[in-house]
């Protein structure tokens, strides 16, 4: 029998975490593969205009943002698996609709339907059901890495598949990956419990406080702006490679591969510096500033191949740095028991930014060409920098969920006693869950005293 306090993940936990990471990866791969090619190959679709191409790029984000939190709450009521299977089928149906369409409106409809398969919250809740507390951060990190890897692979695979088989092949591949994701879910271990977990699901009671929290709002605006700039830039950058650098669209893959690889390696020292020296605010402000400078560079100097390649390398260094550090900042800033709700609002902001960014990029390109898109992104970057400038240095804390014994639950002074433990900065006791949520500084925590209180 598996030791419930073992420091190693069990075989079933490893299988669950890796399987759900694959489901996430396949889904995001299908979502992102069209990003580097839709602006170029999509212009051959019937009725295509730059504004409609932008809508097609970002359309999935609008329905994803609308349904993300409702589907997560619904999964608490009717179960995780029905929501996940339904979402994957909807996602696959949207991909098939886009693959069979020869008009831009058909592709837009398909992308909107894809976004309606909003299963992220349900997948994270299932992960909580299938893993023990001490391994949940590790399991969530596996999913985070799978999303980052799928984005990088999509940037390279998308142009290669489109060159070999055409734009519709990308959507057929997306549908196949979604169905394969459903098969993987069917092979996962079955949850023995339906865990109400505030660290991985949205709690309606915590929604108001989350929306009123100034630094959480700054981080929500940050992920909104980051993905809006990304989507708007990818209306313009593939076209810039064709128009300004005379690089055929079927050779764009090596540019994205170079930019992503160098950008990924380039962000690592800054993440290490920010966490070890506890300077994440400085890292955040620096990355936003670099992203702003990149857009200004594209606007004024993005007229040759190597200028665009260098600009994209720096752009993806800043993008990868922000994409990796913002969820960590959410976890640090969210109050005890509020991480799941904060992440739900954060994800909604991310998808809303992607949707509106694509629309904005297409509209600006139609209005005045590449320069207007880059100038618009620079303006958004400047506004973003102003908003986050007043953000405080985040607390360097970790979230813990501690199951409580019956005697601990009956202790009316438990919350105040938890807060009195060295290294504990915030705590909330939820009798209905039989658990306490605490925020701790691991460098100062008296773990023995904490364990005595909850045992």
GROMACS .gro file of C-alpha atoms in nm:
model
  455
    1UNK     CA    1   0.000   0.000   0.000
    2UNK     CA    2   0.124   0.348  -0.090
    3UNK     CA    3   0.243   0.553   0.207
    4UNK     CA    4   0.013   0.860   0.217
    5UNK     CA    5   0.307   1.078   0.328
    6UNK     CA    6   0.560   0.941   0.077
    7UNK     CA    7   0.782   1.205  -0.084
    8UNK     CA    8   0.766   1.016  -0.415
    9UNK     CA    9   0.469   1.027  -0.650
   10UNK     CA   10   0.293   0.693  -0.682
   11UNK     CA   11   0.264   0.521  -1.020
   12UNK     CA   12  -0.102   0.625  -1.051
   13UNK     CA   13  -0.018   0.987  -0.964
   14UNK     CA   14   0.261   0.996  -1.221
   15UNK     CA   15   0.029   0.844  -1.483
   16UNK     CA   16  -0.246   1.095  -1.401
   17UNK     CA   17  -0.015   1.398  -1.407
   18UNK     CA   18   0.163   1.296  -1.729
   19UNK     CA   19  -0.166   1.200  -1.898
   20UNK     CA   20  -0.336   1.530  -1.813
   21UNK     CA   21  -0.021   1.719  -1.917
   22UNK     CA   22  -0.048   1.548  -2.257
   23UNK     CA   23  -0.417   1.643  -2.284
   24UNK     CA   24  -0.325   2.006  -2.218
   25UNK     CA   25  -0.032   1.989  -2.461
   26UNK     CA   26  -0.238   1.839  -2.746
   27UNK     CA   27  -0.511   2.096  -2.698
   28UNK     CA   28  -0.276   2.394  -2.685
   29UNK     CA   29  -0.074   2.257  -2.977
   30UNK     CA   30  -0.390   2.256  -3.187
   31UNK     CA   31  -0.475   2.607  -3.072
   32UNK     CA   32  -0.134   2.758  -3.144
   33UNK     CA   33  -0.028   2.580  -3.466
   34UNK     CA   34  -0.231   2.820  -3.680
   35UNK     CA   35  -0.081   3.127  -3.510
   36UNK     CA   36   0.232   3.166  -3.730
   37UNK     CA   37   0.054   3.074  -4.057
   38UNK     CA   38  -0.300   3.214  -4.050
   39UNK     CA   39  -0.190   3.567  -4.146
   40UNK     CA   40  -0.013   3.437  -4.460
   41UNK     CA   41  -0.199   3.123  -4.573
   42UNK     CA   42  -0.535   3.257  -4.451
   43UNK     CA   43  -0.539   3.536  -4.709
   44UNK     CA   44  -0.617   3.272  -4.974
   45UNK     CA   45  -0.952   3.198  -4.805
   46UNK     CA   46  -1.267   3.332  -4.964
   47UNK     CA   47  -1.365   3.672  -4.822
   48UNK     CA   48  -1.044   3.711  -4.621
   49UNK     CA   49  -0.939   4.058  -4.508
   50UNK     CA   50  -0.669   4.154  -4.256
   51UNK     CA   51  -0.936   4.243  -3.998
   52UNK     CA   52  -1.109   3.905  -4.041
   53UNK     CA   53  -0.774   3.722  -4.024
   54UNK     CA   54  -0.718   3.894  -3.690
   55UNK     CA   55  -1.061   3.783  -3.574
   56UNK     CA   56  -0.986   3.424  -3.680
   57UNK     CA   57  -0.656   3.431  -3.487
   58UNK     CA   58  -0.816   3.555  -3.164
   59UNK     CA   59  -1.172   3.422  -3.188
   60UNK     CA   60  -1.109   3.114  -2.974
   61UNK     CA   61  -1.007   3.336  -2.682
   62UNK     CA   62  -1.346   3.506  -2.661
   63UNK     CA   63  -1.549   3.189  -2.600
   64UNK     CA   64  -1.272   3.042  -2.387
   65UNK     CA   65  -1.281   3.349  -2.162
   66UNK     CA   66  -1.661   3.340  -2.142
   67UNK     CA   67  -1.689   2.971  -2.049
   68UNK     CA   68  -1.370   2.906  -1.850
   69UNK     CA   69  -1.506   2.974  -1.499
   70UNK     CA   70  -1.866   2.846  -1.559
   71UNK     CA   71  -1.735   2.509  -1.688
   72UNK     CA   72  -1.505   2.481  -1.385
   73UNK     CA   73  -1.795   2.541  -1.144
   74UNK     CA   74  -2.015   2.299  -1.341
   75UNK     CA   75  -1.749   2.028  -1.312
   76UNK     CA   76  -1.785   2.051  -0.932
   77UNK     CA   77  -2.155   1.969  -0.968
   78UNK     CA   78  -2.175   1.705  -1.241
   79UNK     CA   79  -1.821   1.567  -1.235
   80UNK     CA   80  -1.492   1.633  -1.411
   81UNK     CA   81  -1.504   1.365  -1.678
   82UNK     CA   82  -1.833   1.467  -1.847
   83UNK     CA   83  -1.707   1.826  -1.881
   84UNK     CA   84  -1.367   1.714  -2.014
   85UNK     CA   85  -1.513   1.470  -2.272
   86UNK     CA   86  -1.772   1.726  -2.382
   87UNK     CA   87  -1.508   2.000  -2.410
   88UNK     CA   88  -1.273   1.785  -2.617
   89UNK     CA   89  -1.555   1.684  -2.854
   90UNK     CA   90  -1.658   2.050  -2.898
   91UNK     CA   91  -1.296   2.143  -2.960
   92UNK     CA   92  -1.260   1.867  -3.221
   93UNK     CA   93  -1.588   1.969  -3.388
   94UNK     CA   94  -1.461   2.327  -3.417
   95UNK     CA   95  -1.140   2.204  -3.578
   96UNK     CA   96  -1.336   1.990  -3.830
   97UNK     CA   97  -1.559   2.286  -3.916
   98UNK     CA   98  -1.253   2.504  -3.981
   99UNK     CA   99  -1.080   2.227  -4.183
  100UNK     CA  100  -1.381   2.185  -4.415
  101UNK     CA  101  -1.428   2.559  -4.474
  102UNK     CA  102  -1.294   2.744  -4.774
  103UNK     CA  103  -1.407   3.083  -4.645
  104UNK     CA  104  -1.269   3.297  -4.367
  105UNK     CA  105  -1.609   3.301  -4.195
  106UNK     CA  106  -1.607   2.922  -4.170
  107UNK     CA  107  -1.263   2.931  -4.008
  108UNK     CA  108  -1.379   3.200  -3.766
  109UNK     CA  109  -1.683   2.989  -3.671
  110UNK     CA  110  -1.457   2.688  -3.618
  111UNK     CA  111  -1.220   2.884  -3.397
  112UNK     CA  112  -1.511   3.018  -3.189
  113UNK     CA  113  -1.638   2.660  -3.145
  114UNK     CA  114  -1.289   2.543  -3.049
  115UNK     CA  115  -1.278   2.800  -2.771
  116UNK     CA  116  -1.611   2.672  -2.637
  117UNK     CA  117  -1.431   2.354  -2.531
  118UNK     CA  118  -1.309   2.531  -2.217
  119UNK     CA  119  -1.183   2.240  -2.005
  120UNK     CA  120  -0.877   2.388  -1.832
  121UNK     CA  121  -1.046   2.435  -1.492
  122UNK     CA  122  -1.201   2.087  -1.503
  123UNK     CA  123  -0.864   1.929  -1.590
  124UNK     CA  124  -0.692   2.107  -1.301
  125UNK     CA  125  -0.971   1.997  -1.065
  126UNK     CA  126  -0.931   1.636  -1.183
  127UNK     CA  127  -0.557   1.664  -1.120
  128UNK     CA  128  -0.637   1.762  -0.760
  129UNK     CA  129  -0.866   1.458  -0.727
  130UNK     CA  130  -0.592   1.223  -0.853
  131UNK     CA  131  -0.287   1.353  -0.662
  132UNK     CA  132  -0.198   1.396  -0.298
  133UNK     CA  133  -0.136   1.735  -0.145
  134UNK     CA  134   0.242   1.709  -0.119
  135UNK     CA  135   0.274   1.629  -0.493
  136UNK     CA  136   0.022   1.873  -0.637
  137UNK     CA  137   0.268   2.153  -0.707
  138UNK     CA  138   0.492   1.905  -0.888
  139UNK     CA  139   0.199   1.779  -1.097
  140UNK     CA  140   0.086   2.131  -1.184
  141UNK     CA  141   0.443   2.216  -1.286
  142UNK     CA  142   0.433   1.922  -1.531
  143UNK     CA  143   0.122   2.072  -1.690
  144UNK     CA  144   0.283   2.416  -1.701
  145UNK     CA  145   0.588   2.276  -1.879
  146UNK     CA  146   0.370   2.087  -2.126
  147UNK     CA  147   0.190   2.410  -2.220
  148UNK     CA  148   0.517   2.596  -2.274
  149UNK     CA  149   0.660   2.310  -2.478
  150UNK     CA  150   0.345   2.283  -2.691
  151UNK     CA  151   0.367   2.654  -2.775
  152UNK     CA  152   0.728   2.617  -2.888
  153UNK     CA  153   0.653   2.304  -3.095
  154UNK     CA  154   0.344   2.468  -3.250
  155UNK     CA  155   0.548   2.766  -3.373
  156UNK     CA  156   0.772   2.526  -3.570
  157UNK     CA  157   0.526   2.250  -3.668
  158UNK     CA  158   0.257   2.491  -3.792
  159UNK     CA  159   0.458   2.635  -4.084
  160UNK     CA  160   0.599   2.291  -4.176
  161UNK     CA  161   0.257   2.121  -4.188
  162UNK     CA  162   0.100   2.413  -4.375
  163UNK     CA  163   0.383   2.407  -4.631
  164UNK     CA  164   0.347   2.034  -4.690
  165UNK     CA  165  -0.032   1.986  -4.674
  166UNK     CA  166  -0.203   2.325  -4.659
  167UNK     CA  167  -0.389   2.520  -4.393
  168UNK     CA  168  -0.678   2.272  -4.361
  169UNK     CA  169  -0.434   1.996  -4.258
  170UNK     CA  170  -0.354   2.190  -3.942
  171UNK     CA  171  -0.719   2.180  -3.838
  172UNK     CA  172  -0.754   1.808  -3.921
  173UNK     CA  173  -0.444   1.741  -3.710
  174UNK     CA  174  -0.596   1.951  -3.429
  175UNK     CA  175  -0.916   1.743  -3.437
  176UNK     CA  176  -0.716   1.420  -3.423
  177UNK     CA  177  -0.513   1.546  -3.125
  178UNK     CA  178  -0.832   1.642  -2.939
  179UNK     CA  179  -0.978   1.293  -2.989
  180UNK     CA  180  -0.648   1.138  -2.882
  181UNK     CA  181  -0.672   1.351  -2.568
  182UNK     CA  182  -1.012   1.193  -2.496
  183UNK     CA  183  -0.860   0.845  -2.529
  184UNK     CA  184  -0.585   0.942  -2.282
  185UNK     CA  185  -0.843   1.068  -2.030
  186UNK     CA  186  -1.029   0.736  -2.060
  187UNK     CA  187  -0.713   0.546  -1.957
  188UNK     CA  188  -0.644   0.755  -1.646
  189UNK     CA  189  -0.698   0.617  -1.295
  190UNK     CA  190  -1.045   0.685  -1.154
  191UNK     CA  191  -1.067   0.934  -0.870
  192UNK     CA  192  -1.169   0.786  -0.535
  193UNK     CA  193  -1.296   1.123  -0.414
  194UNK     CA  194  -1.438   1.447  -0.547
  195UNK     CA  195  -1.211   1.700  -0.379
  196UNK     CA  196  -1.332   2.051  -0.310
  197UNK     CA  197  -1.000   2.227  -0.338
  198UNK     CA  198  -0.959   2.605  -0.328
  199UNK     CA  199  -0.605   2.590  -0.463
  200UNK     CA  200  -0.707   2.440  -0.798
  201UNK     CA  201  -1.073   2.539  -0.845
  202UNK     CA  202  -1.281   2.854  -0.845
  203UNK     CA  203  -1.466   2.926  -0.519
  204UNK     CA  204  -1.754   3.166  -0.575
  205UNK     CA  205  -1.715   3.295  -0.216
  206UNK     CA  206  -1.361   3.415  -0.296
  207UNK     CA  207  -1.445   3.580  -0.631
  208UNK     CA  208  -1.531   3.924  -0.494
  209UNK     CA  209  -1.213   3.953  -0.287
  210UNK     CA  210  -1.005   3.838  -0.583
  211UNK     CA  211  -1.154   4.101  -0.815
  212UNK     CA  212  -1.088   4.374  -0.556
  213UNK     CA  213  -0.725   4.280  -0.485
  214UNK     CA  214  -0.504   4.555  -0.641
  215UNK     CA  215  -0.193   4.345  -0.713
  216UNK     CA  216  -0.395   4.049  -0.843
  217UNK     CA  217  -0.572   4.293  -1.079
  218UNK     CA  218  -0.233   4.422  -1.199
  219UNK     CA  219  -0.128   4.063  -1.275
  220UNK     CA  220  -0.460   3.995  -1.454
  221UNK     CA  221  -0.401   4.307  -1.665
  222UNK     CA  222  -0.047   4.183  -1.727
  223UNK     CA  223  -0.150   3.848  -1.874
  224UNK     CA  224  -0.427   4.022  -2.072
  225UNK     CA  225  -0.176   4.268  -2.222
  226UNK     CA  226   0.088   3.998  -2.282
  227UNK     CA  227  -0.143   3.780  -2.489
  228UNK     CA  228  -0.307   4.076  -2.662
  229UNK     CA  229   0.039   4.193  -2.776
  230UNK     CA  230   0.134   3.836  -2.878
  231UNK     CA  231  -0.176   3.785  -3.092
  232UNK     CA  232  -0.164   4.132  -3.249
  233UNK     CA  233   0.207   4.086  -3.325
  234UNK     CA  234   0.138   3.756  -3.496
  235UNK     CA  235  -0.099   3.928  -3.734
  236UNK     CA  236   0.196   4.147  -3.838
  237UNK     CA  237   0.518   3.946  -3.791
  238UNK     CA  238   0.448   3.668  -4.049
  239UNK     CA  239   0.348   3.938  -4.298
  240UNK     CA  240   0.661   4.140  -4.214
  241UNK     CA  241   0.877   3.837  -4.292
  242UNK     CA  242   0.712   3.817  -4.635
  243UNK     CA  243   0.679   4.189  -4.716
  244UNK     CA  244   0.987   4.339  -4.547
  245UNK     CA  245   1.232   4.047  -4.547
  246UNK     CA  246   1.121   3.872  -4.868
  247UNK     CA  247   1.126   3.536  -4.684
  248UNK     CA  248   0.884   3.286  -4.844
  249UNK     CA  249   0.609   3.181  -4.604
  250UNK     CA  250   0.712   2.814  -4.620
  251UNK     CA  251   1.054   2.904  -4.471
  252UNK     CA  252   0.929   3.091  -4.165
  253UNK     CA  253   0.969   2.788  -3.938
  254UNK     CA  254   1.344   2.835  -3.884
  255UNK     CA  255   1.292   3.195  -3.770
  256UNK     CA  256   1.042   3.086  -3.502
  257UNK     CA  257   1.262   2.791  -3.399
  258UNK     CA  258   1.565   3.019  -3.354
  259UNK     CA  259   1.368   3.283  -3.166
  260UNK     CA  260   1.201   3.035  -2.931
  261UNK     CA  261   1.513   2.832  -2.849
  262UNK     CA  262   1.733   3.134  -2.781
  263UNK     CA  263   1.446   3.311  -2.606
  264UNK     CA  264   1.383   3.012  -2.377
  265UNK     CA  265   1.749   2.985  -2.278
  266UNK     CA  266   1.773   3.361  -2.239
  267UNK     CA  267   1.495   3.383  -1.981
  268UNK     CA  268   1.640   3.122  -1.739
  269UNK     CA  269   1.902   3.347  -1.569
  270UNK     CA  270   1.639   3.616  -1.504
  271UNK     CA  271   1.398   3.365  -1.343
  272UNK     CA  272   1.679   3.235  -1.120
  273UNK     CA  273   1.784   3.590  -1.028
  274UNK     CA  274   1.429   3.702  -0.951
  275UNK     CA  275   1.351   3.405  -0.725
  276UNK     CA  276   1.687   3.369  -0.548
  277UNK     CA  277   1.741   3.742  -0.490
  278UNK     CA  278   1.369   3.801  -0.430
  279UNK     CA  279   1.354   4.067  -0.701
  280UNK     CA  280   1.054   3.946  -0.905
  281UNK     CA  281   0.906   4.297  -0.927
  282UNK     CA  282   1.224   4.422  -1.093
  283UNK     CA  283   1.223   4.126  -1.333
  284UNK     CA  284   0.856   4.188  -1.419
  285UNK     CA  285   0.908   4.558  -1.489
  286UNK     CA  286   1.223   4.488  -1.691
  287UNK     CA  287   1.049   4.228  -1.908
  288UNK     CA  288   0.753   4.457  -1.977
  289UNK     CA  289   0.996   4.736  -2.069
  290UNK     CA  290   1.188   4.507  -2.307
  291UNK     CA  291   0.862   4.397  -2.473
  292UNK     CA  292   0.772   4.765  -2.524
  293UNK     CA  293   1.116   4.834  -2.677
  294UNK     CA  294   1.075   4.533  -2.910
  295UNK     CA  295   0.750   4.672  -3.049
  296UNK     CA  296   0.916   5.013  -3.098
  297UNK     CA  297   1.206   4.837  -3.272
  298UNK     CA  298   0.973   4.647  -3.507
  299UNK     CA  299   0.792   4.973  -3.580
  300UNK     CA  300   1.103   5.176  -3.666
  301UNK     CA  301   1.367   4.924  -3.776
  302UNK     CA  302   1.190   4.599  -3.869
  303UNK     CA  303   1.269   4.625  -4.240
  304UNK     CA  304   1.512   4.339  -4.301
  305UNK     CA  305   1.539   3.969  -4.223
  306UNK     CA  306   1.807   3.986  -3.956
  307UNK     CA  307   1.652   4.287  -3.788
  308UNK     CA  308   1.328   4.090  -3.757
  309UNK     CA  309   1.509   3.776  -3.636
  310UNK     CA  310   1.701   3.967  -3.367
  311UNK     CA  311   1.384   4.150  -3.264
  312UNK     CA  312   1.193   3.821  -3.236
  313UNK     CA  313   1.467   3.658  -3.026
  314UNK     CA  314   1.449   3.945  -2.774
  315UNK     CA  315   1.067   3.950  -2.796
  316UNK     CA  316   1.041   3.579  -2.709
  317UNK     CA  317   1.297   3.610  -2.429
  318UNK     CA  318   1.073   3.870  -2.263
  319UNK     CA  319   0.753   3.680  -2.354
  320UNK     CA  320   0.878   3.347  -2.214
  321UNK     CA  321   1.001   3.522  -1.899
  322UNK     CA  322   0.661   3.680  -1.837
  323UNK     CA  323   0.468   3.366  -1.931
  324UNK     CA  324   0.668   3.166  -1.676
  325UNK     CA  325   0.679   3.423  -1.395
  326UNK     CA  326   0.323   3.562  -1.393
  327UNK     CA  327   0.154   3.239  -1.266
  328UNK     CA  328   0.420   3.219  -0.993
  329UNK     CA  329   0.340   3.578  -0.892
  330UNK     CA  330  -0.033   3.496  -0.880
  331UNK     CA  331   0.045   3.208  -0.643
  332UNK     CA  332   0.255   3.437  -0.421
  333UNK     CA  333   0.007   3.727  -0.410
  334UNK     CA  334  -0.324   3.535  -0.378
  335UNK     CA  335  -0.458   3.515  -0.021
  336UNK     CA  336  -0.473   3.181   0.161
  337UNK     CA  337  -0.742   2.964   0.004
  338UNK     CA  338  -0.772   3.200  -0.293
  339UNK     CA  339  -0.517   3.064  -0.538
  340UNK     CA  340  -0.765   2.858  -0.745
  341UNK     CA  341  -1.005   3.152  -0.782
  342UNK     CA  342  -0.719   3.390  -0.863
  343UNK     CA  343  -0.592   3.150  -1.131
  344UNK     CA  344  -0.944   3.121  -1.276
  345UNK     CA  345  -0.971   3.499  -1.317
  346UNK     CA  346  -0.612   3.507  -1.449
  347UNK     CA  347  -0.688   3.243  -1.716
  348UNK     CA  348  -1.004   3.427  -1.820
  349UNK     CA  349  -0.799   3.747  -1.858
  350UNK     CA  350  -0.541   3.558  -2.065
  351UNK     CA  351  -0.796   3.425  -2.313
  352UNK     CA  352  -0.977   3.758  -2.331
  353UNK     CA  353  -0.646   3.925  -2.414
  354UNK     CA  354  -0.579   3.668  -2.687
  355UNK     CA  355  -0.922   3.723  -2.839
  356UNK     CA  356  -0.917   4.101  -2.834
  357UNK     CA  357  -0.548   4.115  -2.935
  358UNK     CA  358  -0.611   3.921  -3.256
  359UNK     CA  359  -0.906   4.145  -3.343
  360UNK     CA  360  -0.704   4.460  -3.264
  361UNK     CA  361  -0.406   4.345  -3.471
  362UNK     CA  362  -0.617   4.267  -3.777
  363UNK     CA  363  -0.806   4.596  -3.753
  364UNK     CA  364  -0.486   4.801  -3.711
  365UNK     CA  365  -0.320   4.627  -4.006
  366UNK     CA  366  -0.619   4.698  -4.226
  367UNK     CA  367  -0.616   5.058  -4.102
  368UNK     CA  368  -0.251   5.139  -4.174
  369UNK     CA  369  -0.029   4.835  -4.230
  370UNK     CA  370   0.252   4.684  -4.027
  371UNK     CA  371   0.374   5.009  -3.869
  372UNK     CA  372   0.034   5.084  -3.718
  373UNK     CA  373   0.013   4.734  -3.564
  374UNK     CA  374   0.356   4.768  -3.400
  375UNK     CA  375   0.280   5.122  -3.286
  376UNK     CA  376  -0.049   5.005  -3.134
  377UNK     CA  377   0.129   4.720  -2.950
  378UNK     CA  378   0.390   4.967  -2.823
  379UNK     CA  379   0.112   5.193  -2.694
  380UNK     CA  380  -0.048   4.899  -2.510
  381UNK     CA  381   0.295   4.806  -2.370
  382UNK     CA  382   0.350   5.160  -2.239
  383UNK     CA  383   0.008   5.160  -2.069
  384UNK     CA  384   0.085   4.818  -1.917
  385UNK     CA  385   0.418   4.943  -1.780
  386UNK     CA  386   0.245   5.238  -1.614
  387UNK     CA  387  -0.013   5.008  -1.451
  388UNK     CA  388   0.239   4.763  -1.301
  389UNK     CA  389   0.495   5.026  -1.197
  390UNK     CA  390   0.322   5.078  -0.860
  391UNK     CA  391   0.302   4.705  -0.784
  392UNK     CA  392   0.462   4.605  -0.455
  393UNK     CA  393   0.732   4.339  -0.422
  394UNK     CA  394   0.537   4.011  -0.383
  395UNK     CA  395   0.565   3.804  -0.065
  396UNK     CA  396   0.794   3.506  -0.122
  397UNK     CA  397   0.556   3.245   0.014
  398UNK     CA  398   0.422   2.903  -0.075
  399UNK     CA  399   0.059   2.788  -0.050
  400UNK     CA  400  -0.020   2.479   0.158
  401UNK     CA  401  -0.346   2.293   0.215
  402UNK     CA  402  -0.338   2.107   0.546
  403UNK     CA  403  -0.601   1.841   0.628
  404UNK     CA  404  -0.720   1.888   0.986
  405UNK     CA  405  -0.785   1.632   1.256
  406UNK     CA  406  -1.115   1.639   1.446
  407UNK     CA  407  -0.951   1.793   1.750
  408UNK     CA  408  -0.791   2.065   1.537
  409UNK     CA  409  -1.126   2.143   1.373
  410UNK     CA  410  -1.288   2.186   1.714
  411UNK     CA  411  -1.024   2.438   1.821
  412UNK     CA  412  -1.183   2.787   1.802
  413UNK     CA  413  -0.841   2.955   1.824
  414UNK     CA  414  -0.684   2.756   1.540
  415UNK     CA  415  -0.663   3.042   1.288
  416UNK     CA  416  -0.488   3.277   1.528
  417UNK     CA  417  -0.258   2.997   1.644
  418UNK     CA  418  -0.164   2.918   1.284
  419UNK     CA  419  -0.084   3.284   1.221
  420UNK     CA  420   0.138   3.285   1.530
  421UNK     CA  421   0.362   3.009   1.387
  422UNK     CA  422   0.696   3.141   1.262
  423UNK     CA  423   0.692   3.173   0.881
  424UNK     CA  424   0.311   3.169   0.840
  425UNK     CA  425   0.187   3.493   0.679
  426UNK     CA  426  -0.179   3.409   0.611
  427UNK     CA  427  -0.423   3.135   0.712
  428UNK     CA  428  -0.788   3.039   0.673
  429UNK     CA  429  -0.970   2.741   0.824
  430UNK     CA  430  -1.257   2.586   0.627
  431UNK     CA  431  -1.456   2.345   0.840
  432UNK     CA  432  -1.665   2.226   0.540
  433UNK     CA  433  -1.345   2.100   0.374
  434UNK     CA  434  -1.182   1.980   0.696
  435UNK     CA  435  -0.871   2.171   0.596
  436UNK     CA  436  -0.668   2.484   0.656
  437UNK     CA  437  -0.502   2.690   0.383
  438UNK     CA  438  -0.182   2.868   0.483
  439UNK     CA  439   0.079   3.085   0.312
  440UNK     CA  440   0.430   3.017   0.439
  441UNK     CA  441   0.782   3.147   0.389
  442UNK     CA  442   0.974   2.818   0.368
  443UNK     CA  443   1.298   2.987   0.477
  444UNK     CA  444   1.141   3.090   0.811
  445UNK     CA  445   0.873   2.824   0.867
  446UNK     CA  446   0.862   2.625   1.190
  447UNK     CA  447   0.718   2.314   1.023
  448UNK     CA  448   0.714   2.107   1.341
  449UNK     CA  449   0.495   2.363   1.519
  450UNK     CA  450   0.262   2.381   1.217
  451UNK     CA  451   0.226   2.002   1.205
  452UNK     CA  452   0.149   1.986   1.577
  453UNK     CA  453  -0.137   2.234   1.540
  454UNK     CA  454  -0.315   2.046   1.260
  455UNK     CA  455  -0.251   1.691   1.380
   0.00000   0.00000   0.00000
